[in-house]
């Protein structure tokens, strides 16, 4: 057991207490951030005259070798250290001697861990935003290629009105676009540096917080030292944005699973992205979509877990906050894995356009348009709704569709029907007439694709900021 704080104690910590308290098992993931933060800290200490040039050089050199040796596997991070901060400091002292003992001057593990965590979350949130961007490019490709791929749109999972695949994918484009901006927005708000806050009340050393902040690529230092060490809002904001992404991926997965079912057959998932059954040879299962849907729970769990951890904490640092790590690390990894795999599945999926189109003409998806036709001929909408309703009942009883009925049959329900009805309620007309902003009609979709392109161009320019 290698501890940083033995001086005050006359007795060894119980082994079980030590293990319960230790975080090295998971916070070793912060090694790079920890070393980068320490380098910035000591460079600043030297600039401010707190360390000599030789001491600073020795510490930076030592820290660099620790980083290299760990990444090459020559130095193993073991459980005998309490946390990653203790590990790095102990190894540094072993390596360079007394100068290493000066690294922690004017710093506390409280501001150190706050810094490491911010850097980790910041970096991974940027990766998540890139992954969401990749998905947006895939969705936009599918949209461009399918402006006239007709399919039924559903409400209550019942066929409702015809639409296009482009329009359907466009709905997901909007969701993931919001997710993207939520991430960039959270990124901007978290990009402030807590280093220099000390235990919670700053220090008496002449630290230059602006200097370390800009060395570490932050927008500026955090403004209240007590808040700096006790704030985990940025983790919660990130987890909330991640939960929303999972909710969207899960809804999308559910649709893929339905569309892939034997009854629908709207899509065929590529062999590379599906799995088989150990007993039923005919099976090709949508496991990726099911796992993505299934993993949504653990990401929500992370959000609720951290919200709950934080809700009773008095200022400033409390050990409860060590619980931020496992859930946040796990959620970030889960979401990034899910985005990557889902995107791969979507990029390779085949849409059975004929089946989709055939499905769109059945199921009375043109009933609204048939009512609208009568309205154009002068029938009040409520009456038209009733007439078409009666026609639908008649069709169901006789296994027909509306456009299947002869003009004489139609006239039995309303004298307002003329032969132009067939064109008015054809699948093509039903879709093409829908030109309201945001609707599936060709002109409306063209505008939507134009707006998508503007958004994607902004991403390509590397513009993480929101305007
Ligand atoms: N392992 C701790 C954490 O993750 C580091 C901070 C420890 N600070 C303290 N005052 N005990 O939160």
GROMACS .gro file of C-alpha atoms in nm, residues 373-374 377-379 387 390-391 407-421:
model
   23
  373UNK     CA    1  -6.002   1.496  -5.324
  374UNK     CA    2  -6.368   1.519  -5.224
  377UNK     CA    3  -6.480   1.891  -5.530
  378UNK     CA    4  -6.675   2.087  -5.270
  379UNK     CA    5  -6.757   1.829  -4.999
  387UNK     CA    6  -6.760   0.886  -4.694
  390UNK     CA    7  -6.743   0.385  -4.534
  391UNK     CA    8  -6.546   0.305  -4.851
  407UNK     CA    9  -6.584   0.477  -6.088
  408UNK     CA   10  -6.940   0.344  -6.065
  409UNK     CA   11  -6.864   0.171  -5.738
  410UNK     CA   12  -6.713   0.492  -5.605
  411UNK     CA   13  -7.011   0.694  -5.720
  412UNK     CA   14  -7.231   0.470  -5.503
  413UNK     CA   15  -7.063   0.640  -5.206
  414UNK     CA   16  -7.051   0.995  -5.347
  415UNK     CA   17  -7.160   1.151  -5.672
  416UNK     CA   18  -6.860   1.385  -5.651
  417UNK     CA   19  -6.619   1.114  -5.767
  418UNK     CA   20  -6.489   1.159  -6.125
  419UNK     CA   21  -6.229   0.957  -6.316
  420UNK     CA   22  -5.958   1.206  -6.217
  421UNK     CA   23  -5.975   1.049  -5.869
   0.00000   0.00000   0.00000
